[in-house]
Structure formats: C-alpha cells, structure tokens
PDB file of C-alpha atoms in Angstrom:
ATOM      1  CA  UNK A 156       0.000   0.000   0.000  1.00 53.00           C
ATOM      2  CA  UNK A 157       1.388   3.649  -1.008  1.00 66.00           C
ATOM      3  CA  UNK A 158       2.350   5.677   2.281  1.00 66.00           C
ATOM      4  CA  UNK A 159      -0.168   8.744   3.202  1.00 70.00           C
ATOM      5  CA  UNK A 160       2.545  11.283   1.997  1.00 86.00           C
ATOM      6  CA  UNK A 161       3.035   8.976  -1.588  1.00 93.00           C
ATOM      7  CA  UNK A 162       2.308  11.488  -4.646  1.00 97.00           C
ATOM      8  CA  UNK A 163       2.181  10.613  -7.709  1.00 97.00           C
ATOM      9  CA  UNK A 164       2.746  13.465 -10.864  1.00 98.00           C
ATOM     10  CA  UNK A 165       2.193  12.517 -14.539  1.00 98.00           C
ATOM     11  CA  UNK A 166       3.467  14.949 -17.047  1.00 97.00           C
ATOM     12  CA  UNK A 167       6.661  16.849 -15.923  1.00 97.00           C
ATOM     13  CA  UNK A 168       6.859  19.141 -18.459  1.00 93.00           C
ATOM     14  CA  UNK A 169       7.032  23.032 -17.068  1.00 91.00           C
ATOM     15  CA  UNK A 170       4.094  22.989 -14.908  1.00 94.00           C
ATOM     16  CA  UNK A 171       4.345  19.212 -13.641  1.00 96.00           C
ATOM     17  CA  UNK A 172       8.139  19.772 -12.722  1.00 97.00           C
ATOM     18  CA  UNK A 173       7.200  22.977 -10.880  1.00 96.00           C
ATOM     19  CA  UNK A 174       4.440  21.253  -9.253  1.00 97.00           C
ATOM     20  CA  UNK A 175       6.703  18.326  -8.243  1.00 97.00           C
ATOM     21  CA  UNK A 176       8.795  20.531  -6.581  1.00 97.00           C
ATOM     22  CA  UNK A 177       6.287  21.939  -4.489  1.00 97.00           C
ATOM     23  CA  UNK A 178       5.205  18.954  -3.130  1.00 97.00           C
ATOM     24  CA  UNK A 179       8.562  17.404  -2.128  1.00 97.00           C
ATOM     25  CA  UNK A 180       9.389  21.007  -0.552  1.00 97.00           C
ATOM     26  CA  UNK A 181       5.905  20.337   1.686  1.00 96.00           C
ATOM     27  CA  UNK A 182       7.402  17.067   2.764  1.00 96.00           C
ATOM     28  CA  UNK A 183       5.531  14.995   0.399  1.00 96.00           C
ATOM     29  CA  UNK A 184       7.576  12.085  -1.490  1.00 97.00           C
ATOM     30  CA  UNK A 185       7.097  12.293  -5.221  1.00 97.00           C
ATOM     31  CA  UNK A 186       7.133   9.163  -8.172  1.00 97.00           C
ATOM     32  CA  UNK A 187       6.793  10.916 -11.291  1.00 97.00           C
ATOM     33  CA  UNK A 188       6.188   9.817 -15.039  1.00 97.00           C
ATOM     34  CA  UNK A 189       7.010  11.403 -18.397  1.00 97.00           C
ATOM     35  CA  UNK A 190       6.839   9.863 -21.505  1.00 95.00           C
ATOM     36  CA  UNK A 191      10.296  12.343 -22.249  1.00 96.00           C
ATOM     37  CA  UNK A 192      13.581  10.506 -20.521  1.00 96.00           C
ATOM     38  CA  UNK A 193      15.104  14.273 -19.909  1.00 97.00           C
ATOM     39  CA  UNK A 194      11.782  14.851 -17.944  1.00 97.00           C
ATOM     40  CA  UNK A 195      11.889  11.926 -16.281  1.00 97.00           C
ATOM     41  CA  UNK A 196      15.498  12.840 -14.832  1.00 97.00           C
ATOM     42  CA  UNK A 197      14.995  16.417 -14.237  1.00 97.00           C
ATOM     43  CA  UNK A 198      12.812  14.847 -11.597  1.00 98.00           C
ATOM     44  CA  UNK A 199      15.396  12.994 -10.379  1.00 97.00           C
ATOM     45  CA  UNK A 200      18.033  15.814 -10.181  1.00 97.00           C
ATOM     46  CA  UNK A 201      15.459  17.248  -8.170  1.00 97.00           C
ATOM     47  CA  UNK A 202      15.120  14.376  -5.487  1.00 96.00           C
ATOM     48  CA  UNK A 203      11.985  12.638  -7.211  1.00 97.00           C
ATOM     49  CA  UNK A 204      11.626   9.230  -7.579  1.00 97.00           C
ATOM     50  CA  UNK A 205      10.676   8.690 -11.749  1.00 97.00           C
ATOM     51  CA  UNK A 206       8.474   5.985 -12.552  1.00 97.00           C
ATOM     52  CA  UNK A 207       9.176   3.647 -15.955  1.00 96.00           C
ATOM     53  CA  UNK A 208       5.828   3.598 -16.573  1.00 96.00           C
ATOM     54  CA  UNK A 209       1.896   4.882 -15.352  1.00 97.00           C
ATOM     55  CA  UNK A 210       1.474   1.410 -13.517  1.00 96.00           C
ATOM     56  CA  UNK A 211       4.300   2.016 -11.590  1.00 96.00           C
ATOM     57  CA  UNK A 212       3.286   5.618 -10.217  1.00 97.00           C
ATOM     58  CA  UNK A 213      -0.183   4.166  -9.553  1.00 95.00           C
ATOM     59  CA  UNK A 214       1.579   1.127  -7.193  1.00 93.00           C
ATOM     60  CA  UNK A 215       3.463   3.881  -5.385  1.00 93.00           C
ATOM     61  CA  UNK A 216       0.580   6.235  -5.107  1.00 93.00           C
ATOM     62  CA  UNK A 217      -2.751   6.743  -3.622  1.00 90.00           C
ATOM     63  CA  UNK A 218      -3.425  10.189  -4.677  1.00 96.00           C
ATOM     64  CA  UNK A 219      -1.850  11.272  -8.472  1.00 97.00           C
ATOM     65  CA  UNK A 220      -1.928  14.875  -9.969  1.00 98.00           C
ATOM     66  CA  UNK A 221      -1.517  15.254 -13.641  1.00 98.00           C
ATOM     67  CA  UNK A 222      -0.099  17.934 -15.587  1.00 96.00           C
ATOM     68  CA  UNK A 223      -0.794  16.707 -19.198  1.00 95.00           C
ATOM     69  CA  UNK A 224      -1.738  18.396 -22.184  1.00 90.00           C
ATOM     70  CA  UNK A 225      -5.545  18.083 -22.662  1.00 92.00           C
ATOM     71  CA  UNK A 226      -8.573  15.850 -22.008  1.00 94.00           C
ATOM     72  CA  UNK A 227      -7.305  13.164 -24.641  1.00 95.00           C
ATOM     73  CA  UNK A 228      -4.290  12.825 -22.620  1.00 95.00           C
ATOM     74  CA  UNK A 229      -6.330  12.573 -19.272  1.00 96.00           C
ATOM     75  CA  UNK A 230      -8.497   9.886 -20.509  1.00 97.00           C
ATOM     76  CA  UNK A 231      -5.466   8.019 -21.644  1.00 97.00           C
ATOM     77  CA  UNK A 232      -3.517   8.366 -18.662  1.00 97.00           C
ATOM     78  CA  UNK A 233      -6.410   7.283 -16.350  1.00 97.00           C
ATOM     79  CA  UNK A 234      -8.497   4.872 -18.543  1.00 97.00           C
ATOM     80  CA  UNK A 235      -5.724   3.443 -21.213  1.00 95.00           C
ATOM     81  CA  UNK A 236      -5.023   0.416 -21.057  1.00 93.00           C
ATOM     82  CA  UNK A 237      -2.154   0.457 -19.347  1.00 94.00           C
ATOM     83  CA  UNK A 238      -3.120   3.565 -17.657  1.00 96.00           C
ATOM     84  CA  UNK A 239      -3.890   4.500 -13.540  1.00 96.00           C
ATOM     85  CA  UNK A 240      -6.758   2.450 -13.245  1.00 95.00           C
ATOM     86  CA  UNK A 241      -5.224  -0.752 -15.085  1.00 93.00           C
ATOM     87  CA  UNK A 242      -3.953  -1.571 -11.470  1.00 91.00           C
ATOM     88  CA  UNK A 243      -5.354  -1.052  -8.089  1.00 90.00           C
ATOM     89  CA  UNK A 244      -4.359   1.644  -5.554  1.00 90.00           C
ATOM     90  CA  UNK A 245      -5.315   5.288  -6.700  1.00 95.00           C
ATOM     91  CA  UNK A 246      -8.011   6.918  -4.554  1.00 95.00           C
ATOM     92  CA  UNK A 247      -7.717  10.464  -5.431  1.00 97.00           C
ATOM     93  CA  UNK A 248      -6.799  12.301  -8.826  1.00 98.00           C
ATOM     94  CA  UNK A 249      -5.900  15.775  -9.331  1.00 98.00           C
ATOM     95  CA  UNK A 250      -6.203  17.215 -12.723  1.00 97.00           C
ATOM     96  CA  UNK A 251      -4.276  20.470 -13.196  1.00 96.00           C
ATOM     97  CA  UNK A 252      -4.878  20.463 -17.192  1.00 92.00           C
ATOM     98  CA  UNK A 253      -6.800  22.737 -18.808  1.00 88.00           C
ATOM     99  CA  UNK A 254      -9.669  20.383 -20.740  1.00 90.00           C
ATOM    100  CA  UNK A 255     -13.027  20.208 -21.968  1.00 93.00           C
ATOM    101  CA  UNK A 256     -16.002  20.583 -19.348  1.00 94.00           C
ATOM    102  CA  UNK A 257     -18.351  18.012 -20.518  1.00 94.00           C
ATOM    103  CA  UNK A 258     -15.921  14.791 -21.075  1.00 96.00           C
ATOM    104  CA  UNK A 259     -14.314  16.046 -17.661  1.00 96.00           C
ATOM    105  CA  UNK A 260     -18.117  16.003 -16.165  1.00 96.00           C
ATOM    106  CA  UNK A 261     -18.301  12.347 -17.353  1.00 97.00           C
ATOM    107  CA  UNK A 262     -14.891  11.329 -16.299  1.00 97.00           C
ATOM    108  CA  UNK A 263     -15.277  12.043 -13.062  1.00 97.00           C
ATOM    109  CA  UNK A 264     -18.928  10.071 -12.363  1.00 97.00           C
ATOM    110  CA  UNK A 265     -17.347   6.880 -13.684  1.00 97.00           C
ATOM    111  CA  UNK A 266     -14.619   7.536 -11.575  1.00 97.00           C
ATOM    112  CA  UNK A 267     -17.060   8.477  -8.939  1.00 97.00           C
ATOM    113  CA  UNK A 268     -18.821   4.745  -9.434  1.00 97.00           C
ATOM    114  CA  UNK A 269     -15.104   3.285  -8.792  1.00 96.00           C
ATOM    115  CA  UNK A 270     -14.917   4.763  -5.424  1.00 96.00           C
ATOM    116  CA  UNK A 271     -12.333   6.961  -6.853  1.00 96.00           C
ATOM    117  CA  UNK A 272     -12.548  10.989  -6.121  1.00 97.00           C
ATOM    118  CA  UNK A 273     -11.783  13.237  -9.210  1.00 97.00           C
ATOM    119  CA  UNK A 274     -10.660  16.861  -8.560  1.00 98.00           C
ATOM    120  CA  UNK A 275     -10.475  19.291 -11.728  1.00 97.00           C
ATOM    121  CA  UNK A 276      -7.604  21.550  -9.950  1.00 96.00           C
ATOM    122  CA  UNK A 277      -6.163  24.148 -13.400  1.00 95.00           C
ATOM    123  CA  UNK A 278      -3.623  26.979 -12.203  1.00 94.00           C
ATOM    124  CA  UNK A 279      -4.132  30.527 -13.118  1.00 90.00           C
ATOM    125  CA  UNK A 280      -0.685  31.460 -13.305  1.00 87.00           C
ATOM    126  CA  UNK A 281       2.764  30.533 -15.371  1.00 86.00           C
ATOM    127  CA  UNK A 282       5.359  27.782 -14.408  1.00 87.00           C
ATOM    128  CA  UNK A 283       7.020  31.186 -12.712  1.00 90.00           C
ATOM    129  CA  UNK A 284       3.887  31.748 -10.919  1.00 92.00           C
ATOM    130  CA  UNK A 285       2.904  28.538  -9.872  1.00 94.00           C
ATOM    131  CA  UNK A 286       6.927  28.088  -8.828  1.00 93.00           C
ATOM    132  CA  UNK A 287       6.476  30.994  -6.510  1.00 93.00           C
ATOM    133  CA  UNK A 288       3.185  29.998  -5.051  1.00 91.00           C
ATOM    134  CA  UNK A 289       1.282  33.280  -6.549  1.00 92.00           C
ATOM    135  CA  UNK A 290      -0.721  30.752  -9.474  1.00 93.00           C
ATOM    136  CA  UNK A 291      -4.364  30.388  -8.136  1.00 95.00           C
ATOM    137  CA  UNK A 292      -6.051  26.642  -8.375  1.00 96.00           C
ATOM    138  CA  UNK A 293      -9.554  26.491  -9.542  1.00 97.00           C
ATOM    139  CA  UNK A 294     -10.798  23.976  -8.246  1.00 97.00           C
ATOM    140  CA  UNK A 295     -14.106  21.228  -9.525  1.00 97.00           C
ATOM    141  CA  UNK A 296     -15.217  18.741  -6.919  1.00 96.00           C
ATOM    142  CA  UNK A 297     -16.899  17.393  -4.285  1.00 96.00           C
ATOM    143  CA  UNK A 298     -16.291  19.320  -1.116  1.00 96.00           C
ATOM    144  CA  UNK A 299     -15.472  16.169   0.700  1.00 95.00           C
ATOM    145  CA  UNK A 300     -12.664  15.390  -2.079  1.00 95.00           C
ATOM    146  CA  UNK A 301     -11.053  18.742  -1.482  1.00 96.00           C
ATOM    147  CA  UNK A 302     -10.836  17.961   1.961  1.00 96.00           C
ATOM    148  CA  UNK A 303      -9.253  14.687   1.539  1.00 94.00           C
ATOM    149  CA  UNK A 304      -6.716  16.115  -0.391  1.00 96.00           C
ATOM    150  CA  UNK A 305      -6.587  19.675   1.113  1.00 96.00           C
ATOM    151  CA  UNK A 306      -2.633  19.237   2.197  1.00 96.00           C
ATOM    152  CA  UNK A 307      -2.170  18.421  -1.281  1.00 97.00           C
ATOM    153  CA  UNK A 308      -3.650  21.303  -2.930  1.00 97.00           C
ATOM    154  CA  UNK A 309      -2.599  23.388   0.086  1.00 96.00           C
ATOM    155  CA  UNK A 310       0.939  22.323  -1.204  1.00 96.00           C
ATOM    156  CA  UNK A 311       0.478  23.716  -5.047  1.00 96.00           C
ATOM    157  CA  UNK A 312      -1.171  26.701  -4.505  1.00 95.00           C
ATOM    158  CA  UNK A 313      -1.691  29.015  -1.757  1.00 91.00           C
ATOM    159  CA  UNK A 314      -5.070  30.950  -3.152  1.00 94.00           C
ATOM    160  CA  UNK A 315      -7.805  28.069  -3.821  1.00 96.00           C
ATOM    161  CA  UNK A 316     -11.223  28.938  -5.715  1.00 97.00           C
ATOM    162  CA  UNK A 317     -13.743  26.338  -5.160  1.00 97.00           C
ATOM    163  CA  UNK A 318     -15.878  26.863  -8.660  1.00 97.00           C
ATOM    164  CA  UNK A 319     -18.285  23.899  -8.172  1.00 97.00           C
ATOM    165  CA  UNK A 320     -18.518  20.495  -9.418  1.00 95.00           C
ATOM    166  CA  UNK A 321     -16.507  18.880 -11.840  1.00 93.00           C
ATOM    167  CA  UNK A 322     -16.326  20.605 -14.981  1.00 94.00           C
ATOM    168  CA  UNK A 323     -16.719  23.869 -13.877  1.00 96.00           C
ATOM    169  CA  UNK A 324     -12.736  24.158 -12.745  1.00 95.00           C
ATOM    170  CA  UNK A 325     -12.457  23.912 -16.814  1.00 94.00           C
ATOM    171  CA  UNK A 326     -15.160  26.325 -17.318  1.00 96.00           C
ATOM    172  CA  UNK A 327     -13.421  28.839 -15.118  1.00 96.00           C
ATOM    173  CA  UNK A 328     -10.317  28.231 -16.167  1.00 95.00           C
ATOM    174  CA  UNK A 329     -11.720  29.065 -19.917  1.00 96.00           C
ATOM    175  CA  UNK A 330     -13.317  32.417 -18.796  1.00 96.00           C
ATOM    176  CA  UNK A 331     -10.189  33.798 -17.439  1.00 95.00           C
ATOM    177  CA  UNK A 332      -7.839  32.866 -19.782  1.00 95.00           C
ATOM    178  CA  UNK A 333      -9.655  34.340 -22.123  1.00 97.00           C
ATOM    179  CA  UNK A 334      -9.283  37.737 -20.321  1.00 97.00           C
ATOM    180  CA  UNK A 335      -5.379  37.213 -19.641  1.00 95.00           C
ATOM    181  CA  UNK A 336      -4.850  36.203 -22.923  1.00 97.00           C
ATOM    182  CA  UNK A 337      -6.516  39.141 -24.554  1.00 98.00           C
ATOM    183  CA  UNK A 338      -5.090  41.871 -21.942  1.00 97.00           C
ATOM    184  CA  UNK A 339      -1.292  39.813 -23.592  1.00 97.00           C
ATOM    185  CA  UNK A 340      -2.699  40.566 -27.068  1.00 98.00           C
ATOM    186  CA  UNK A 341      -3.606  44.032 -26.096  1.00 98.00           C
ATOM    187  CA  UNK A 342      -0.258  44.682 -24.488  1.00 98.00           C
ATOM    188  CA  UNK A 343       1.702  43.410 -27.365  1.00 98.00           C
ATOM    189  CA  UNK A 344      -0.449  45.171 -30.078  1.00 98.00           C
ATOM    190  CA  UNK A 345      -0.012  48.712 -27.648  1.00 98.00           C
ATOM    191  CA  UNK A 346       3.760  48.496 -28.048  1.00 98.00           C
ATOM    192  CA  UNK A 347       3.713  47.722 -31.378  1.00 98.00           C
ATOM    193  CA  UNK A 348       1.525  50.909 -32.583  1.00 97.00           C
ATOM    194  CA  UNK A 349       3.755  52.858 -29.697  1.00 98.00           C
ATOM    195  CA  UNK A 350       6.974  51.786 -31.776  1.00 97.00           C
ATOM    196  CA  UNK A 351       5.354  53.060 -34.645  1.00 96.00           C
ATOM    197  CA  UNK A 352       4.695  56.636 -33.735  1.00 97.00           C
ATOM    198  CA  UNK A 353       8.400  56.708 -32.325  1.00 97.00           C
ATOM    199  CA  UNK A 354       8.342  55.563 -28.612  1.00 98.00           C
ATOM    200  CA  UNK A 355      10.575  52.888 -27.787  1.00 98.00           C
ATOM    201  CA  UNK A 356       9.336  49.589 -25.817  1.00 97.00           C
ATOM    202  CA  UNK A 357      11.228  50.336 -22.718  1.00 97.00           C
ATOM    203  CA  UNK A 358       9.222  53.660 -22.300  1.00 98.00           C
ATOM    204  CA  UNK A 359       5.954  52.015 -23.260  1.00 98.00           C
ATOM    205  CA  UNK A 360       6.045  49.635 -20.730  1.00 98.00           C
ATOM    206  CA  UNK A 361       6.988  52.117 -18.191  1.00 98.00           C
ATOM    207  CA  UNK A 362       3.905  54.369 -19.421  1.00 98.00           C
ATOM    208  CA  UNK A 363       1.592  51.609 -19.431  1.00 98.00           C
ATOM    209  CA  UNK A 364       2.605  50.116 -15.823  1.00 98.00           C
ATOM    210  CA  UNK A 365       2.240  53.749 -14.515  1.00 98.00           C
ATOM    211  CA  UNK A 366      -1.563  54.111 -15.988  1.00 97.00           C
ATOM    212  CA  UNK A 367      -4.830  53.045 -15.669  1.00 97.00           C
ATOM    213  CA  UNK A 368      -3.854  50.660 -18.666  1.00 96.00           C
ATOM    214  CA  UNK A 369      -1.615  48.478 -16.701  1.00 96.00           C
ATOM    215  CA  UNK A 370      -2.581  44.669 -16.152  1.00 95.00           C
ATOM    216  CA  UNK A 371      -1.226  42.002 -14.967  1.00 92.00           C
ATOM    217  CA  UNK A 372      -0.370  40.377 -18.417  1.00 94.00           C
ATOM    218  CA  UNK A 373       1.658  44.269 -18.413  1.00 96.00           C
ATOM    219  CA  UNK A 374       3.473  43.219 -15.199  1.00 95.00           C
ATOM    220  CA  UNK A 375       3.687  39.337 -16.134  1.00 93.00           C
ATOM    221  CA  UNK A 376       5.272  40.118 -19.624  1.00 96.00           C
ATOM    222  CA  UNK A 377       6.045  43.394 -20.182  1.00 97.00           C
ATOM    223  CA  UNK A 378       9.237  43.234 -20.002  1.00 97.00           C
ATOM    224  CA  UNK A 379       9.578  39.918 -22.152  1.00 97.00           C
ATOM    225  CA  UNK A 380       8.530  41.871 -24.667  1.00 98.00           C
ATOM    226  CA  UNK A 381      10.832  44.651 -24.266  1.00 98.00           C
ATOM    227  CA  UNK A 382      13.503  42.707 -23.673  1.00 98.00           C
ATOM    228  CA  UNK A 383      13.098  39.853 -26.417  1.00 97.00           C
ATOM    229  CA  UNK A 384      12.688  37.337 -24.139  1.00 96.00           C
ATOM    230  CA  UNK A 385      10.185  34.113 -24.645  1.00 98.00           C
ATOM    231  CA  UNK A 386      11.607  31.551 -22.824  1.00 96.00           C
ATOM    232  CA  UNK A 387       8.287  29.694 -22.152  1.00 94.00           C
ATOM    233  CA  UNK A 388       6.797  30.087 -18.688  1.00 91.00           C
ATOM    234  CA  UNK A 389       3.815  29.192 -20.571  1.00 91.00           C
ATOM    235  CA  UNK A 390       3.503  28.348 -24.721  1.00 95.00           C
ATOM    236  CA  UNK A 391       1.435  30.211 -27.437  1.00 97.00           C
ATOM    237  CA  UNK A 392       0.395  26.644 -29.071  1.00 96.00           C
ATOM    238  CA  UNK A 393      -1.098  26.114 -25.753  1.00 94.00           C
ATOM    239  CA  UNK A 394      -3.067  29.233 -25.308  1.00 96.00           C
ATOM    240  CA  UNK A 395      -4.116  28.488 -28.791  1.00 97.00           C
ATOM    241  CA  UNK A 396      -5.735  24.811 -27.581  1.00 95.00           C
ATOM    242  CA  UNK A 397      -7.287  26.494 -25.049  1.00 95.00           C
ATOM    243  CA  UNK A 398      -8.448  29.070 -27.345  1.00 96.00           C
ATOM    244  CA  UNK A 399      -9.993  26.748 -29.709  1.00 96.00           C
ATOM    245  CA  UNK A 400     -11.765  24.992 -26.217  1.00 95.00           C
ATOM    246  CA  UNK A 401     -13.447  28.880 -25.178  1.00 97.00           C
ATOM    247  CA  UNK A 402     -15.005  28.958 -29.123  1.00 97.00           C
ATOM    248  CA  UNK A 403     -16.403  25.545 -29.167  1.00 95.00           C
ATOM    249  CA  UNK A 404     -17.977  25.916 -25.682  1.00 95.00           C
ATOM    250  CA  UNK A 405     -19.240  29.530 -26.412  1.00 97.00           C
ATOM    251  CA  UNK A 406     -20.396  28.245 -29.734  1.00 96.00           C
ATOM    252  CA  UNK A 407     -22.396  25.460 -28.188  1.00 94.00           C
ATOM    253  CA  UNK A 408     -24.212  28.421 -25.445  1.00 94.00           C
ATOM    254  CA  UNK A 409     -24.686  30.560 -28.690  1.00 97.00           C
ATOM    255  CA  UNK A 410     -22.289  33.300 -27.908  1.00 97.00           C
ATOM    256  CA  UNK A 411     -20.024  35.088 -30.165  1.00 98.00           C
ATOM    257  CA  UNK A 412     -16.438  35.555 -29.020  1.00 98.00           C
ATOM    258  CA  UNK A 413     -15.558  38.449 -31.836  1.00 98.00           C
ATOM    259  CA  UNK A 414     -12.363  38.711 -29.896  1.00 98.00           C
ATOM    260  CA  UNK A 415     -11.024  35.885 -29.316  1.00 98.00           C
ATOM    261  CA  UNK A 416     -11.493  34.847 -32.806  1.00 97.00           C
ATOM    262  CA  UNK A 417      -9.136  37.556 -33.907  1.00 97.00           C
ATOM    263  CA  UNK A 418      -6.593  36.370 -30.929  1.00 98.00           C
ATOM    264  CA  UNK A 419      -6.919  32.729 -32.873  1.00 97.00           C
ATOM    265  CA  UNK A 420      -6.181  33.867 -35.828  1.00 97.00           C
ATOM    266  CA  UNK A 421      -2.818  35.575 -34.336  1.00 98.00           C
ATOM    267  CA  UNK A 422      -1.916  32.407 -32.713  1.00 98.00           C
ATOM    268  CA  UNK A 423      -2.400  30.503 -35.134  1.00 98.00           C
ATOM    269  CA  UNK A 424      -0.359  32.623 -37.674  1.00 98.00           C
ATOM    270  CA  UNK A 425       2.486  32.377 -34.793  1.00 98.00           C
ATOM    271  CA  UNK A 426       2.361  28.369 -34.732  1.00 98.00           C
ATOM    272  CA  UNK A 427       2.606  28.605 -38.283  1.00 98.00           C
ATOM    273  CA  UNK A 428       5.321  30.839 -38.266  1.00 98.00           C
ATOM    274  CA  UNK A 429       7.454  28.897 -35.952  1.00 98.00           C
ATOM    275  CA  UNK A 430       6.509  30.192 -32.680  1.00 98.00           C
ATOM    276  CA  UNK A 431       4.631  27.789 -31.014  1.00 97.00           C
ATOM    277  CA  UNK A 432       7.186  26.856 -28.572  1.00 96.00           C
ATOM    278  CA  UNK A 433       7.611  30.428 -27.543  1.00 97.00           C
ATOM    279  CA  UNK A 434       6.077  31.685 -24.200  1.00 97.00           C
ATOM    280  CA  UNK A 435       2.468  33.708 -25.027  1.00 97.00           C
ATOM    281  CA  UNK A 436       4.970  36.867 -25.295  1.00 98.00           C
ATOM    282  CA  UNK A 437       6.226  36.218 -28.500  1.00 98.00           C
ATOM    283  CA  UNK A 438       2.745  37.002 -29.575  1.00 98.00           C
ATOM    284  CA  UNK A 439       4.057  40.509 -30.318  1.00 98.00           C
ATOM    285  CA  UNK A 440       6.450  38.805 -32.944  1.00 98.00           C
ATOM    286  CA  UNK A 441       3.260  38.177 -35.506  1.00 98.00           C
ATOM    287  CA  UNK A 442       2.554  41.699 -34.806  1.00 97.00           C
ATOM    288  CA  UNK A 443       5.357  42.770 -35.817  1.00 96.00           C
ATOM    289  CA  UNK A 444       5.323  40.608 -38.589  1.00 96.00           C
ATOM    290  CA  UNK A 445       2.259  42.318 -39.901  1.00 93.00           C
ATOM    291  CA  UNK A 446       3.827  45.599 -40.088  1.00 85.00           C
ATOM    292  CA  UNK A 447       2.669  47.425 -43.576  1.00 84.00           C
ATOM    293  CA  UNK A 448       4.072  50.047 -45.606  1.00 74.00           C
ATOM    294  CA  UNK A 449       3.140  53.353 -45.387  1.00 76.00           C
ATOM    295  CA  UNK A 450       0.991  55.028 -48.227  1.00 75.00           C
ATOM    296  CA  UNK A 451       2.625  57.104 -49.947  1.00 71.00           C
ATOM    297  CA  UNK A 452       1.847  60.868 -50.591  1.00 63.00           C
TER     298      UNK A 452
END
C-alpha cells in the first residue's frame, strides 16, 4: 500500500516539474512519469523518484496529480489500457490540465462509481507563478474530495477557488484565460503601434505600468517583450488549444467571441510561423510581422 505522503505526478513538463517541486518542498515524497527521458530525470536531479511507466506511479501512489496536455491525454492516462486504473491503488486524482467541461463532467462520475474521487484543480498562473506559489487553483469537486486532499492542494497553490462540481474548474479556467490572454494581445499590439509613432518599448512599458492601462499580463510580460525574451513560462500553441476549447464551448451556449477569434487567428499565424514553442509573449512577434508600408503621398 502507497504511504499517506506517496504522490504521484504525470506529465513533468514546465508545470508538472514545478508542481513536483512543491510537493517534495511540503514534505511529500514524489514518483513521477514522463513519456520524455530528460523529464523523467529532471525529476530525479530534483530528489523525485521517476516511474518507468503509469502502472508504476499508480503502485506507489494513492493520490496522483496530472499535468498533461488536454482531455485526450487525461483519458489516456487514467483509462488506457495500461493507464492508472489498469492496477489497483489510486483513490484520489488531481487534474491540473486545462480540458473540456463536458468529457471532464463524465470522467469524473465513472470515476465516482469506482470509489475513486476526481478533482479538476487548473492553475491561473505561469510555471514562474505557480513556482512561486502566486498561481491560483480552480478547483471542480466534491467538497469532501477537497478535503481529503486539502494538504495536497494546500501544497500547489496558496489561493484556492472552489468553482463547483466537476467541470466547472475547466469552465473557469476558460473564462479567465480568455481575459489574460486578450489583456497579452492588447499589451503586445499597444507596443507595437507605440513603436510606430516613435516611442521605444522600454518607455511604453513604463507608461503603461504607470496608468490606468496596466494589467497584470503588463506586469507578467512586459518586459519579455521589451527585452526579447520568450523563454516559455507558458507556450502560445497552448493558449491556442485552449483558445480553440473557449469557441467551441461559447459556440455550443450561442455566444459570439468576436475577440477571441481575432486572438486565434494571431496564434495561429504564430504556430505557423514557428513560434509555437515560444512563451504567449512572442505574440508581439506576428505583430510585428504584420507591419505594412506606409501610403505614400
């Protein structure tokens, strides 16, 4: 049987890693899997314990937190078949991915009729953020879930927003990212037009932090763009899947999202471009991009 302070963490990419971290610092002992071998011993560098497979973090775990990609790789990871449930032992899983509401819904009643608790748990925040404890979880769950696991979640995030049941941690997560990602549009597409009448980033970002236009996307990457900076803390390619999620669920409630089809569009130019890999910053690098010629007189 897996000790009380056993955690398991599937997907140790920037966020799992981070979260990893966290959880040995709170005392917790940590067997991680990534499909990645580097992943897999950046763990290890850190003091985790990395797992060969997603059998062998559900032997040495009760409760698991995953840190995947989307709701495909949830499903797989839990339900595959050589996934978490293929062997016995996993009470509790934490899913800090940002995924579809409905399937999530359903995942988490068949769980539910396995005795097994599922807790939608996506961070507001970057891999910087979340590292320094300022990310916020939203959480989707039964209250007596969160409770089971509250030294767990008390151990990746110090703000916790109880949202409702499961799928509504993805629904929430969708609403605000949609607001972050468009103030990180704005931002970019305000220095960018600033350049253009002749004031340089620098003094941009200084004007906009010192105004009523300021935001945290200003403070959060400002200065990435100023500087030229995008090593990821977070990746365009996957604002962009969460993108695509925020217009298929406001398509199926009938709402337009006039916005956030024009921030698609940008992202998707950017993947296509090269820049996928690229924290959300390097959004202002399509801007620039679309610079035009002046007409002439």
């Amino acid at each position: 049987m897996a000790a009380a302070n056993s955690i398991g963490v599937v997907g140790l990419g920037l966020v799992g890693l981070v979260l990893a971290r966290r959880l040995m610092a709170a005392g917790f002992q940590v067997t991680g899997f990534d499909l990645r071998e580097e992943a897999r011993a950046a763990l290890a560098s850190h003091g985790g314990r990395p797992a060969a497979s997603l059998t062998e973090v559900a032997g040495a775990s009760s409760c698991v937190v995953l840190a995947v990609f989307d709701t495909s790789d949830v499903l797989n990871v839990v339900e595959g078949t050589e996934g978490l449930l293929s062997v016995p032992g996993v009470r509790n899983i934490i899913d800090c991915s940002t995924g579809t509401p409905d399937e999530l819904e359903t995942l988490a009643a068949r769980l539910a009729a396995r005795g097994i608790a599922f807790i939608e748990a996506p961070l507001s925040g970057s891999s910087q953020q979340i590292a320094a404890g300022e990310a916020t979880l939203l959480l989707g769950g039964e209250v007596q879930a969160l409770q089971q696991c509250e030294a767990v979640l008390a151990a990746m995030a110090g703000q916790r927003m109880h949202v409702g049941g499961a799928g509504m941690g993805a629904r929430a997560k969708l609403a605000t990212n949609l607001v972050l990602g468009l103030n990180r549009a704005a931002l970019a597409e305000g220095m960018v037009f600033a350049e253009s009448l002749g004031i340089a980033p620098e003094q941009f970002l200084a004007l906009v932090l010192a105004s009523p236009a300021t935001s945290g996307a200003a403070q959060a990457k400002g200065r990435m763009m100023v500087d030229g900076d995008f090593a990821p803390q977070s990746r365009i390619r996957q604002h962009l899947k969460d993108l695509v999620l925020m217009m298929e669920s406001a398509a199926a409630a009938g709402q337009a999202l006039p916005l956030s089809e024009t921030h698609a569009a940008l992202l998707r130019a950017a993947v296509a471009a090269g820049d996928g890999e690229l924290d959300n910053a390097a959004i202002i690098c399509e801007l620039r991009r679309r610079k035009t010629a002046p007409p002439s007189h």
